[in-house]
Coordinates of C-alpha atoms in Angstrom, one line a residue:
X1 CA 9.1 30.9 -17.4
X2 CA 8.1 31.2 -21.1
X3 CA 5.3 28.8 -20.2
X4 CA 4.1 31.1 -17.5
X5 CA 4.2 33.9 -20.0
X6 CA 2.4 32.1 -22.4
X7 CA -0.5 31.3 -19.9
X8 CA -0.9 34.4 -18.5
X9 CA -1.4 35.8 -22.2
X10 CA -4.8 33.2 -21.8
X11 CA -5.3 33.9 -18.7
X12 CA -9.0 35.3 -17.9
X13 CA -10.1 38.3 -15.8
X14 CA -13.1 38.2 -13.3
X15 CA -16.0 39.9 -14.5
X16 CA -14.9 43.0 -13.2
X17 CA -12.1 43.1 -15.6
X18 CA -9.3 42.2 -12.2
X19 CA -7.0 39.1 -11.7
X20 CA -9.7 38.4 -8.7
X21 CA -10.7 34.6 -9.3
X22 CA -9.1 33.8 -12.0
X23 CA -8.9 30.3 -13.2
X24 CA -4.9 30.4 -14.4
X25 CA -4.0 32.8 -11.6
X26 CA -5.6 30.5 -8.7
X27 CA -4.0 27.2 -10.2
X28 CA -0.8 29.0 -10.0
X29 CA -1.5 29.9 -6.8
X30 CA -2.5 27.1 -5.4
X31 CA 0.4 25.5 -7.0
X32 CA 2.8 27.9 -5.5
X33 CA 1.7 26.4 -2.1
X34 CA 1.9 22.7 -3.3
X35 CA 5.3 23.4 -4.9
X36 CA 6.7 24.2 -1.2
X37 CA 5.7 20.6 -0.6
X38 CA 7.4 19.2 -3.4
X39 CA 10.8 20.7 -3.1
X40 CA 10.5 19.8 0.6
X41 CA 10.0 16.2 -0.7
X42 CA 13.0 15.6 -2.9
X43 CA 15.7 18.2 -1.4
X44 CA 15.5 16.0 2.1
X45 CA 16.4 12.9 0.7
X46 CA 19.6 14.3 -0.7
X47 CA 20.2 16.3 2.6
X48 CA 19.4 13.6 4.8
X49 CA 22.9 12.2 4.8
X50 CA 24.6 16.0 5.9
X51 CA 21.6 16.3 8.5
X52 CA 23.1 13.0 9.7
X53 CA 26.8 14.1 9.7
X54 CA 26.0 17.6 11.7
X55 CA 22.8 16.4 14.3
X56 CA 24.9 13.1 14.9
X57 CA 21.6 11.0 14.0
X58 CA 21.1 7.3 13.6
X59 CA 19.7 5.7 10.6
X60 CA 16.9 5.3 12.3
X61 CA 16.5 8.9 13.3
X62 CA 17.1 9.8 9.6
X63 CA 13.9 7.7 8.5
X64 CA 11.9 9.1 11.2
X65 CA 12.7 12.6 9.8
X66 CA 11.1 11.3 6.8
X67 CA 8.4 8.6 8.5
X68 CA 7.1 11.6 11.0
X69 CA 7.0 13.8 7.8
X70 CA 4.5 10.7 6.2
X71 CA 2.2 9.5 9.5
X72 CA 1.0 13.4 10.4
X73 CA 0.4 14.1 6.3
X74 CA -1.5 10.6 5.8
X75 CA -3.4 10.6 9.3
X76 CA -4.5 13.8 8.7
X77 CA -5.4 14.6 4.7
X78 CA -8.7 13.1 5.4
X79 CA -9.8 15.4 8.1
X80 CA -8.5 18.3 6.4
X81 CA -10.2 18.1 3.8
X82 CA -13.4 18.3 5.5
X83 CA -12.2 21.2 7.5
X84 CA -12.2 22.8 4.2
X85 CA -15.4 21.8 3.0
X86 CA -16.6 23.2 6.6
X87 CA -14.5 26.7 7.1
X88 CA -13.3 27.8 3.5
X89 CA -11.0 26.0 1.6
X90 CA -9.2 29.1 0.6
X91 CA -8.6 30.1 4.5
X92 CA -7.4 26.0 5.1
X93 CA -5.5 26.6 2.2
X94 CA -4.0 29.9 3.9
X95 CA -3.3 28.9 7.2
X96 CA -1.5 25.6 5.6
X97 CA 0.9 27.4 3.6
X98 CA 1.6 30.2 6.2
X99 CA 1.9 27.3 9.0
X100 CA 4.6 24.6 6.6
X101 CA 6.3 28.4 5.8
X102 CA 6.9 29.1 9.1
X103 CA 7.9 25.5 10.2
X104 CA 10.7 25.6 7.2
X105 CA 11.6 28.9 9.3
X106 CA 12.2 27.2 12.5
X107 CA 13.8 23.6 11.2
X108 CA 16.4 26.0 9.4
X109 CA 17.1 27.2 13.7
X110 CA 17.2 23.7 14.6
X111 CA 19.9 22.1 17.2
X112 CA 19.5 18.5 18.1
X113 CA 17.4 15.6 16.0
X114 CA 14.5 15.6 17.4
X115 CA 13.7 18.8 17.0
X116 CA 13.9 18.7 13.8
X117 CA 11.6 15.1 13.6
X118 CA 8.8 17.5 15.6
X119 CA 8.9 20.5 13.5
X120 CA 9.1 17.7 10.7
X121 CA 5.5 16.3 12.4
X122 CA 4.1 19.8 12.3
X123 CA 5.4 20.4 8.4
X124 CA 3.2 16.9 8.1
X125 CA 0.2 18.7 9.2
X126 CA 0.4 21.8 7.8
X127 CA 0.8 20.2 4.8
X128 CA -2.5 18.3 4.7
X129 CA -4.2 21.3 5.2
X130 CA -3.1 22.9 2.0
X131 CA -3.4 20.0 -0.6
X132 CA -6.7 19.2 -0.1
X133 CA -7.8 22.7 0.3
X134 CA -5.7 23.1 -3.0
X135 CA -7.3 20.7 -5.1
X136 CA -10.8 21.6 -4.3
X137 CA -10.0 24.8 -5.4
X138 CA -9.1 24.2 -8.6
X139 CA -12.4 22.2 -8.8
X140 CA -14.2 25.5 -8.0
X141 CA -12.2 27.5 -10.6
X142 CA -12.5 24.8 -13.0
X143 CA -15.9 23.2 -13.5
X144 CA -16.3 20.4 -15.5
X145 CA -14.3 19.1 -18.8
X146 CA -11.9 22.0 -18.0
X147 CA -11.2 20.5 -14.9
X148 CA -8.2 18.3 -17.1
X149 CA -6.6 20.7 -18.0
X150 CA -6.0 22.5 -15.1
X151 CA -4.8 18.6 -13.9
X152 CA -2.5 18.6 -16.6
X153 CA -1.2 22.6 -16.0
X154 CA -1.1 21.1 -12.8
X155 CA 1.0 18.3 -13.1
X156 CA 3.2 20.8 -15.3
X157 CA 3.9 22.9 -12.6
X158 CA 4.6 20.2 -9.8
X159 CA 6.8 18.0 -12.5
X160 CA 8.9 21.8 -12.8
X161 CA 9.3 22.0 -8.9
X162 CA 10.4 18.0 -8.9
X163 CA 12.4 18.6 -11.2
X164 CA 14.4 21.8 -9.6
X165 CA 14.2 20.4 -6.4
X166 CA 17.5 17.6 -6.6
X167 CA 19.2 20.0 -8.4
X168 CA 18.4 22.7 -6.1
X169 CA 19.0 21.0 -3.4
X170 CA 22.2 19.5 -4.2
X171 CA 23.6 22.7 -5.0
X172 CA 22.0 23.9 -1.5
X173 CA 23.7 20.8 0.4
X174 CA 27.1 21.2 -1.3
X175 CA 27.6 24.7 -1.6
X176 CA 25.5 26.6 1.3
X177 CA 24.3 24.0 4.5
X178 CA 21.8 21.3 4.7
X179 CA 19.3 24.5 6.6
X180 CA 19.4 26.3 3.2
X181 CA 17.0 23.7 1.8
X182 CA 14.2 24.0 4.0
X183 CA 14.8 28.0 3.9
X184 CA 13.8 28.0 0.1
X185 CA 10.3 27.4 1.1
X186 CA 9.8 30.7 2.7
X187 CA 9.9 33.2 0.0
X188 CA 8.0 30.5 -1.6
X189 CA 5.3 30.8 0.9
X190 CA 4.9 34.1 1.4
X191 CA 4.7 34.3 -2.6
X192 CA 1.7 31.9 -1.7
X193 CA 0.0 33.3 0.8
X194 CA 0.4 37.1 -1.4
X195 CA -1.4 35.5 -4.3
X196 CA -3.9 33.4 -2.5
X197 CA -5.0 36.3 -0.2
X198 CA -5.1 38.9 -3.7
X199 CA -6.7 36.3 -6.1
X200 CA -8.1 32.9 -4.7
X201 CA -12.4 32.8 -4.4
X202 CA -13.2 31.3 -1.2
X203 CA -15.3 28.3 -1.8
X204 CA -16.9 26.1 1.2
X205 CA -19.9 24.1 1.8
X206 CA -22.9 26.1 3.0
X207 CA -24.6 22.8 3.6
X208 CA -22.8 21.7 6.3
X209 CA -22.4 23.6 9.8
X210 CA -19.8 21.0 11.9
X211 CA -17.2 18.7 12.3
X212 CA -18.2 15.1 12.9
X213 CA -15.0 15.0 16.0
X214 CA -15.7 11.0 16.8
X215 CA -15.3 10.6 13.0
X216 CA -12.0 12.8 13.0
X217 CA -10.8 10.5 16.2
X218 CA -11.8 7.1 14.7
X219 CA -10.6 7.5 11.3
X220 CA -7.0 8.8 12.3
X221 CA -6.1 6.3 14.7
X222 CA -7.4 4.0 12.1
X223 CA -4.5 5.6 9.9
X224 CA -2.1 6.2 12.3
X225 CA -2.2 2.1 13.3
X226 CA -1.9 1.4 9.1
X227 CA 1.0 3.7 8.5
X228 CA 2.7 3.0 12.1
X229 CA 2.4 -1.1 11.4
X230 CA 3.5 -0.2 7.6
X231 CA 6.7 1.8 9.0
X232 CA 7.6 -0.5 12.1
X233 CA 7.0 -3.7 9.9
X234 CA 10.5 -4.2 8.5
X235 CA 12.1 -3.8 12.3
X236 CA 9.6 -5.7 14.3
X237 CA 8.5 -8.2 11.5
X238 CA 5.3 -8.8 9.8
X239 CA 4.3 -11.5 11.8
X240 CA 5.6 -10.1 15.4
X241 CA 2.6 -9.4 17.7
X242 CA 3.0 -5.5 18.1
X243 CA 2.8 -5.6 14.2
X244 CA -0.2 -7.7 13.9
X245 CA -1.7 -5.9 17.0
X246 CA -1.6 -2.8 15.0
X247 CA -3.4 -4.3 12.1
X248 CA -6.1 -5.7 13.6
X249 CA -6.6 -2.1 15.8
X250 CA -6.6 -0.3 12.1
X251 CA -9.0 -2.9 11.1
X252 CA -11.7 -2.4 14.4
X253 CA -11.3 1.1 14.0
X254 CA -11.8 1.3 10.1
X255 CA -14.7 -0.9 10.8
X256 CA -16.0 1.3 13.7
X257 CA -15.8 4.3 11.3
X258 CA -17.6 2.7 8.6
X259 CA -20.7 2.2 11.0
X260 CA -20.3 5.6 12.9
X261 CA -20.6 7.5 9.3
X262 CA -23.7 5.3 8.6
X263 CA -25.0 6.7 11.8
X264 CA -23.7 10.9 11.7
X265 CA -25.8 13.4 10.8
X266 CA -23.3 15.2 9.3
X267 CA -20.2 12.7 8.4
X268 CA -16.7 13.1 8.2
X269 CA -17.0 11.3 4.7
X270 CA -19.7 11.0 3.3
X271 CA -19.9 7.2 2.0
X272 CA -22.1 7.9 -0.8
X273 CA -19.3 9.4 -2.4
X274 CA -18.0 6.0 -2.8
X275 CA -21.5 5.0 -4.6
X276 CA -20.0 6.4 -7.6
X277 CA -17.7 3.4 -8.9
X278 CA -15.3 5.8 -10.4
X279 CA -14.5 7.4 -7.3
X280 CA -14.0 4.0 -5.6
X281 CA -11.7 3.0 -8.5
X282 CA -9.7 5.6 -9.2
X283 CA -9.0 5.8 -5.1
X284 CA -7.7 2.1 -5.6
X285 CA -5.9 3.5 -8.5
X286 CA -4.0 6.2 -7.0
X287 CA -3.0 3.5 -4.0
X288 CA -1.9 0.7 -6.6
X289 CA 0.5 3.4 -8.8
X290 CA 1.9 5.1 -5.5
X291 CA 3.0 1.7 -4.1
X292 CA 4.5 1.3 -7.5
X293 CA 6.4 3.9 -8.2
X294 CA 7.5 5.2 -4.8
X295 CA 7.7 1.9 -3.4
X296 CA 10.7 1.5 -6.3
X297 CA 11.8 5.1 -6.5
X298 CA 13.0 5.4 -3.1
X299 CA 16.0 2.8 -3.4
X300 CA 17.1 4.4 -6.4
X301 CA 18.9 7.4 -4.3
X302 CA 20.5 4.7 -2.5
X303 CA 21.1 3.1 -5.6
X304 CA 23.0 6.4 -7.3
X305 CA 24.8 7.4 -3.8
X306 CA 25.5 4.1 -2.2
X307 CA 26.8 1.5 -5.5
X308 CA 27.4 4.3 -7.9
X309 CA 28.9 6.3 -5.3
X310 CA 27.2 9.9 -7.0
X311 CA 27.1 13.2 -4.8
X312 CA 24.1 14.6 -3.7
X313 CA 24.3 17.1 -7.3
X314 CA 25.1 14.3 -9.4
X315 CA 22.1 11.8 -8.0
X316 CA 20.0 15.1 -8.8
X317 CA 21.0 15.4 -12.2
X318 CA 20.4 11.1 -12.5
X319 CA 16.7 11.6 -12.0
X320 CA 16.2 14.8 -14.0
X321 CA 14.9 12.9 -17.0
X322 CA 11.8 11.9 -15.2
X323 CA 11.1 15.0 -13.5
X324 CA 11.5 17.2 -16.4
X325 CA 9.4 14.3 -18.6
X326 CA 6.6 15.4 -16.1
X327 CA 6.5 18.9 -17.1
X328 CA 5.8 18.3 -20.7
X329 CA 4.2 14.5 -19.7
X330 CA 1.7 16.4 -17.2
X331 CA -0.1 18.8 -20.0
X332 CA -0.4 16.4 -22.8
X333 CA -2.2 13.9 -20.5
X334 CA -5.0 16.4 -19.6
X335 CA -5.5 17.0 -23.4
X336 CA -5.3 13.2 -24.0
X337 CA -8.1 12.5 -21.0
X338 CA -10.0 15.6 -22.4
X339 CA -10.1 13.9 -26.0
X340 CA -10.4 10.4 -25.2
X341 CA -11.5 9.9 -21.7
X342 CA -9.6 8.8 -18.7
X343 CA -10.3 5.1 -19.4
X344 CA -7.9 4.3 -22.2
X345 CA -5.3 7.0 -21.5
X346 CA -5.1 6.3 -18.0
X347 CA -4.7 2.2 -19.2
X348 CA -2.6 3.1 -21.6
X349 CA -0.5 5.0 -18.9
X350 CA 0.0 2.1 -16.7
X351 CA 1.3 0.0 -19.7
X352 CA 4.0 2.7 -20.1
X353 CA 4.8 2.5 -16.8
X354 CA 5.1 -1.3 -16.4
X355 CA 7.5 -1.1 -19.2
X356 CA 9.4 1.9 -17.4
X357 CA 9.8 -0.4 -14.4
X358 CA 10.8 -3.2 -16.4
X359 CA 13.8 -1.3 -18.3
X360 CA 14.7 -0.3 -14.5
X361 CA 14.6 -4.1 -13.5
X362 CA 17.8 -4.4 -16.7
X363 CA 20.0 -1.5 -15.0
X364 CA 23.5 -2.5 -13.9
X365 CA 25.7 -1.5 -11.5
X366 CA 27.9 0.8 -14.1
X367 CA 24.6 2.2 -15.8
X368 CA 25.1 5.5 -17.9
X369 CA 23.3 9.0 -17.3
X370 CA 21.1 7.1 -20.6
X371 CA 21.3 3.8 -19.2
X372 CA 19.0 5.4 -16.5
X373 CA 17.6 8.6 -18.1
X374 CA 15.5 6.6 -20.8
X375 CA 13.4 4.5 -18.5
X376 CA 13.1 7.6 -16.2
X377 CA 11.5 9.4 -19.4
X378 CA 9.1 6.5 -20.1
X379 CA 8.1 6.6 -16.6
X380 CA 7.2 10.4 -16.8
X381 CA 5.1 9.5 -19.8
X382 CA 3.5 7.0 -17.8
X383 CA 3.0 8.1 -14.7
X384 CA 1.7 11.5 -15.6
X385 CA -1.6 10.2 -17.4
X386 CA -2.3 8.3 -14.3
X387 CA -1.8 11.0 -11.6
X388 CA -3.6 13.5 -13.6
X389 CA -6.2 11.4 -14.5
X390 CA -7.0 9.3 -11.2
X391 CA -7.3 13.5 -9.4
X392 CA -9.6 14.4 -12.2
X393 CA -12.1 11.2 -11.3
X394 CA -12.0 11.6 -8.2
X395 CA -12.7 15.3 -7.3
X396 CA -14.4 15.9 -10.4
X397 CA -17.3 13.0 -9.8
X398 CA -18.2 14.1 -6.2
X399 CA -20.9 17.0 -5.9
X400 CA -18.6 20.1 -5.3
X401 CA -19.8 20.7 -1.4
X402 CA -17.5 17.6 -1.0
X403 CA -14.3 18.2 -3.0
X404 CA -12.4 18.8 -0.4
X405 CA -12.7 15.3 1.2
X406 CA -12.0 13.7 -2.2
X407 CA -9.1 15.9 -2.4
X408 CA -7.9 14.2 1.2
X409 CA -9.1 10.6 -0.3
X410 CA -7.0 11.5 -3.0
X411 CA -4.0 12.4 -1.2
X412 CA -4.4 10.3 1.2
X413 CA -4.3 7.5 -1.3
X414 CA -1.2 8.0 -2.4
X415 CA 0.4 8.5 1.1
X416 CA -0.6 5.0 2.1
X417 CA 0.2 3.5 -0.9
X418 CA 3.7 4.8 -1.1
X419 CA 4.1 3.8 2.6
X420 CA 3.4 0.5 1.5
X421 CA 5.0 0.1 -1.3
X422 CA 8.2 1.4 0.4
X423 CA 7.8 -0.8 3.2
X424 CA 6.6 -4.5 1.3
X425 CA 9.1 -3.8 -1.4
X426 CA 12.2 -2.3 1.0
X427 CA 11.2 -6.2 3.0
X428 CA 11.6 -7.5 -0.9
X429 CA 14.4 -6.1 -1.2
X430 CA 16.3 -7.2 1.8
X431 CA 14.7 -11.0 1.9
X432 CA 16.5 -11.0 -1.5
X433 CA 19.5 -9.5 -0.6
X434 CA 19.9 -11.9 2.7
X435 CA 19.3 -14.7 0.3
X436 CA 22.1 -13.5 -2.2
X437 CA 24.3 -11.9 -0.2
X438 CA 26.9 -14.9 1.2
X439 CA 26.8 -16.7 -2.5
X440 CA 28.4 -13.6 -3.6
X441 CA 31.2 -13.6 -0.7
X442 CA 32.0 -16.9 -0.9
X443 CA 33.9 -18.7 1.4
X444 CA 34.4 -15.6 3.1
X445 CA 30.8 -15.9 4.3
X446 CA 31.6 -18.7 6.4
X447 CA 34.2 -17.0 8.9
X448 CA 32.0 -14.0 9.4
X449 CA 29.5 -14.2 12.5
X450 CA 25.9 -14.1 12.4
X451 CA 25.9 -10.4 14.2
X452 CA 28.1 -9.2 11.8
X453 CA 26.4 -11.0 8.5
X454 CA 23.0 -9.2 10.0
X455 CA 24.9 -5.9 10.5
X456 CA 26.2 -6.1 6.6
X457 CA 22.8 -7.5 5.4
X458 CA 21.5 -4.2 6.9
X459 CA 24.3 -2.1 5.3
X460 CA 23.9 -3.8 1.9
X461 CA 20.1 -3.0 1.5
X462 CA 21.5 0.8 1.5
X463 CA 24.2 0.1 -1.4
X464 CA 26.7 0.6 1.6
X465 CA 29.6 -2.1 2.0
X466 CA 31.3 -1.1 5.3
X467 CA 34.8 -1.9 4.7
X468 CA 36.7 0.1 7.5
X469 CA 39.5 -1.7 8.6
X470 CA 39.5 -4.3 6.3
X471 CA 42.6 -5.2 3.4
X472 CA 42.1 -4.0 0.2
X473 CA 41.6 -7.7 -1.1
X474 CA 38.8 -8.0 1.6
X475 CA 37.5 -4.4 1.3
X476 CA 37.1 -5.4 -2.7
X477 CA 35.1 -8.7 -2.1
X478 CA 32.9 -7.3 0.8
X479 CA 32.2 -4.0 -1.5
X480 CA 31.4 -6.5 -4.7
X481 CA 29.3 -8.9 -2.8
X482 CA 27.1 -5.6 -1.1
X483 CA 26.8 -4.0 -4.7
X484 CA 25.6 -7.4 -6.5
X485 CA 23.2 -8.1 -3.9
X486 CA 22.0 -5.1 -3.5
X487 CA 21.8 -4.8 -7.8
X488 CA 19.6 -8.5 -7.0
X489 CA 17.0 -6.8 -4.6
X490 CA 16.5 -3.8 -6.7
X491 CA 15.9 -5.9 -9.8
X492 CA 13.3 -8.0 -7.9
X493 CA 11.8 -4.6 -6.7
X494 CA 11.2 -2.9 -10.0
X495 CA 9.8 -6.1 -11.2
X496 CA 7.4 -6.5 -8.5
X497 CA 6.0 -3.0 -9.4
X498 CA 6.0 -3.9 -12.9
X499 CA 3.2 -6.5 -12.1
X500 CA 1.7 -4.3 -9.7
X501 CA 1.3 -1.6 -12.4
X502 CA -0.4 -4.3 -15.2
X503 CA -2.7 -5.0 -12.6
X504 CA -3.5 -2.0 -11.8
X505 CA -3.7 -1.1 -16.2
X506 CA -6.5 -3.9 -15.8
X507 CA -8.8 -2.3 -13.2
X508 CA -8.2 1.1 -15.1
X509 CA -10.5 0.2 -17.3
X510 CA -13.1 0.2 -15.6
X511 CA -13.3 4.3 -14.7
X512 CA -15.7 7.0 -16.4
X513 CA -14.8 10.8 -17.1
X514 CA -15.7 13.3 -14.1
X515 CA -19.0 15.3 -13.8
X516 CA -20.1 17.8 -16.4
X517 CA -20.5 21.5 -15.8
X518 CA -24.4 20.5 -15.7
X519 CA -23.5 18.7 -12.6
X520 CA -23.6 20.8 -10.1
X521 CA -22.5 24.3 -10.6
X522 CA -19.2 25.3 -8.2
X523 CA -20.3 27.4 -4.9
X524 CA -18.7 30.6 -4.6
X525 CA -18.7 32.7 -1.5
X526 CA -17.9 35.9 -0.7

């Protein structure tokens, strides 16, 4: 809260001498909306297992309330974008916030599973409509070199909300009900929509007059075959027919796209935006670092509940160090890209991270709160150069009557690549586990069936050794081999990512800073 004091001290009027447009007070607003998005992020991980417990769900039905979440927010970023170029960002913006607010609402009323996965489906959507429309607002308050250090106040402000949300959530979980946690968002959101109606500057594209609808339909079944193949793969297979059937249909309708917005008057994006090299690379960018780091994150929750056996509080307070990194991370990595340009800090960044991942690929089964919370601060320090830096190339090098489709590039970016990285490192993962998991039971493995072996491979890539039933002396070896095996996969993940994340340090250096305020003067209406 001292750092919101602080800004507001900064903060400048509108020539009128109001809070009307400015700068400080939109990002905050637009931050307030984004932050809704975050908390809703982290706080149903650690509820997920309750949600289980009380709607009598599957596993399955349990990723699906995350994997519904993830197909409607990555199919549709794109297209929302664009609908803010086309009808204001500031109302998209709007009607995003009030719509995820009022979905919270009714998931909080919820009875049976799949309700819940629908209302989840509509949280997707009304969530692509805000962050988009969010970031191509604060390209409109912020032209130019200033636009990096509203990023880095940015990333500030979302590291704060990451960082509440797994202790918030825990203490939602434990103490009130697994609804309390998607009930936070609504005084959120209507602290949102207040400050967006009272302060935001609508911005929109006067140059363009509709929506290019056989661009929307081509390009999101092109995403929704990606992300479905990417979230099916690990049950059906990579090589099984319906996932290969899949890929080739996101391939013929990404290259049907491609042509069709060679062709439209008026295109759903605009490839010339993609002229720009920067844009192109720091697209790839934002892909590469998401596969990374949520591609590894997400076993870590299993990781701190499953082997180290944590509550939902306790996993919370585990990944505070990189959350809270991000908050003072965020800031310095907008001054950093201001003063040297997002080329070496962004580089520099990935080196960080790779060495963050590497430190992860060392942790052991017994690991300390420091064992963990060091590389988790590295990572922050890493990661937050890259995420502020790779938004600042990206919106800030299109002309401004498209920065709401490079906001849904950019989001859409890191969707896909942290659906793939979940999905190729979570078939890592178990591929290594399968492989390790009867050399650490021993003769044991012989007498257990293939069913069951398949069953406990299953359980094991969750840190879960089901041992009901079982002698102590049996429970102990089956719970040993699980935790070992599963310890195996992880390592071979985070390492994985660490290469991913060199690579990725290489083609980094091959981005320029974002347009100056020469470049194209913001548009402003009404």
């Amino acid at each position: 809260m001292a750092e919101a004091g602080t800004m507001t001290a900064k903060m400048p009027s509108d020539p009128e001498g109001g809070a009307k447009g400015s700068p400080w007070l939109t990002l905050l607003a637009v931050s307030l909306g984004v932050i809704m998005v975050m908390l809703d992020g982290t706080v149903v991980g650690i509820a997920n297992p309750v949600i289980g417990a009380e709607l009598k769900a599957t596993l399955s039905d349990l990723q699906w309330v995350t994997s519904g979440y993830l197909l409607a927010l990555a199919v549709f970023l794109i297209t929302a974008g664009k609908l803010g170029d086309l009808f204001g960002h500031k109302r998209i913006f709007l009607i995003g916030v009030a719509g995820f607010t009022l979905t919270s609402l009714a998931i909080g009323f919820t009875t049976s599973i799949t309700q819940l996965i629908i209302l989840r489906v509509l949280q997707g959507l009304f969530g692509a409509l805000l962050q988009p429309a969010a970031l191509a607002l604060l390209r409109n308050a912020f032209p130019g070199p200033k636009l990096n250090q509203a990023m880095g106040a940015w990333g500030g402000i979302i590291g704060l909300s990451s960082a509440a949300g797994p202790i918030v959530g825990g203490l939602l979980v434990e103490n009130v009900s697994w609804q309390s946690v998607f009930f936070i968002n609504v005084p959120v959101g209507i602290i949102a929509l207040i400050m967006g109606v009272l302060i935001i500057n609508e911005s929109k594209t006067q140059l363009l007059s509709k929506v290019d609808w056989l661009g929307v339909v081509l390009l999101s079944g092109a995403m929704f075959s990606l992300v479905w193949s990417i979230i099916k793969a690990p049950e059906w297979g990579w090589g099984d027919t319906k996932t290969v059937g899949f890929l080739g249909a996101f391939a013929v309708l990404t290259a049907l796209f491609i042509f069709w917005q060679t062709k439209a008057r008026q295109p759903l994006v605009p490839l010339s935006i993609f002229r720009n090299p920067s844009v192109a690379i720091g697209t790839v960018l934002m892909m590469m670092v998401a596969f990374a780091m949520f591609g590894a994150m997400f076993f870590l929750g299993f990781f701190f509940q499953g082997v180290h056996g944590l509550t939902p509080l306790e996993a919370g307070v585990r990944m505070l160090p990189m959350s809270a990194g991000m908050i003072i991370a965020s800031p310095l990595a907008g001054i950093a890209i201001g003063r040297l340009g997002p080329k070496i800090t962004m580089a520099a960044g990935l080196v960080i991270t790779a060495l963050a991942m590497f430190l992860m690929s060392r942790l052991g089964i017994e690991a300390s709160f420091v064992d963990s919370g060091i590389p988790f601060l590295v990572l922050a320090f890493g990661l937050s150069p890259v995420f502020v830096g790779a938004t600042e190339i990206i919106v800030g090098n299109v002309e401004p009557q498209y920065a709401g489709v490079a906001g849904g590039v950019q989001q859409s970016a890191m969707q896909i690549g942290g659906a793939l990285g979940t999905a190729i490192l979570g078939a890592v993962m178990a591929g290594e586990i399968a492989s390790r998991l009867p050399g650490y039971l021993g003769p044991a493995a012989q007498a257990i069936p293939p069913a069951q072996m398949s069953q406990l491979e299953q359980a094991a890539a969750f840190g879960v050794a089901p041992t009901q039933g079982l002698t102590v002396q049996a429970a102990q070896v089956i719970t040993n081999a699980v935790h070992n095996s599963f310890m195996d996969g992880m390592h071979l993940a985070f390492l994985v990512s660490t290469g991913v994340a060199i690579l990725t340090a290489l083609l980094a250096l091959f981005v320029k800073r974002g347009a100056t305020p020469t470049e194209g003067a913001p548009i402003h209406v009404g």
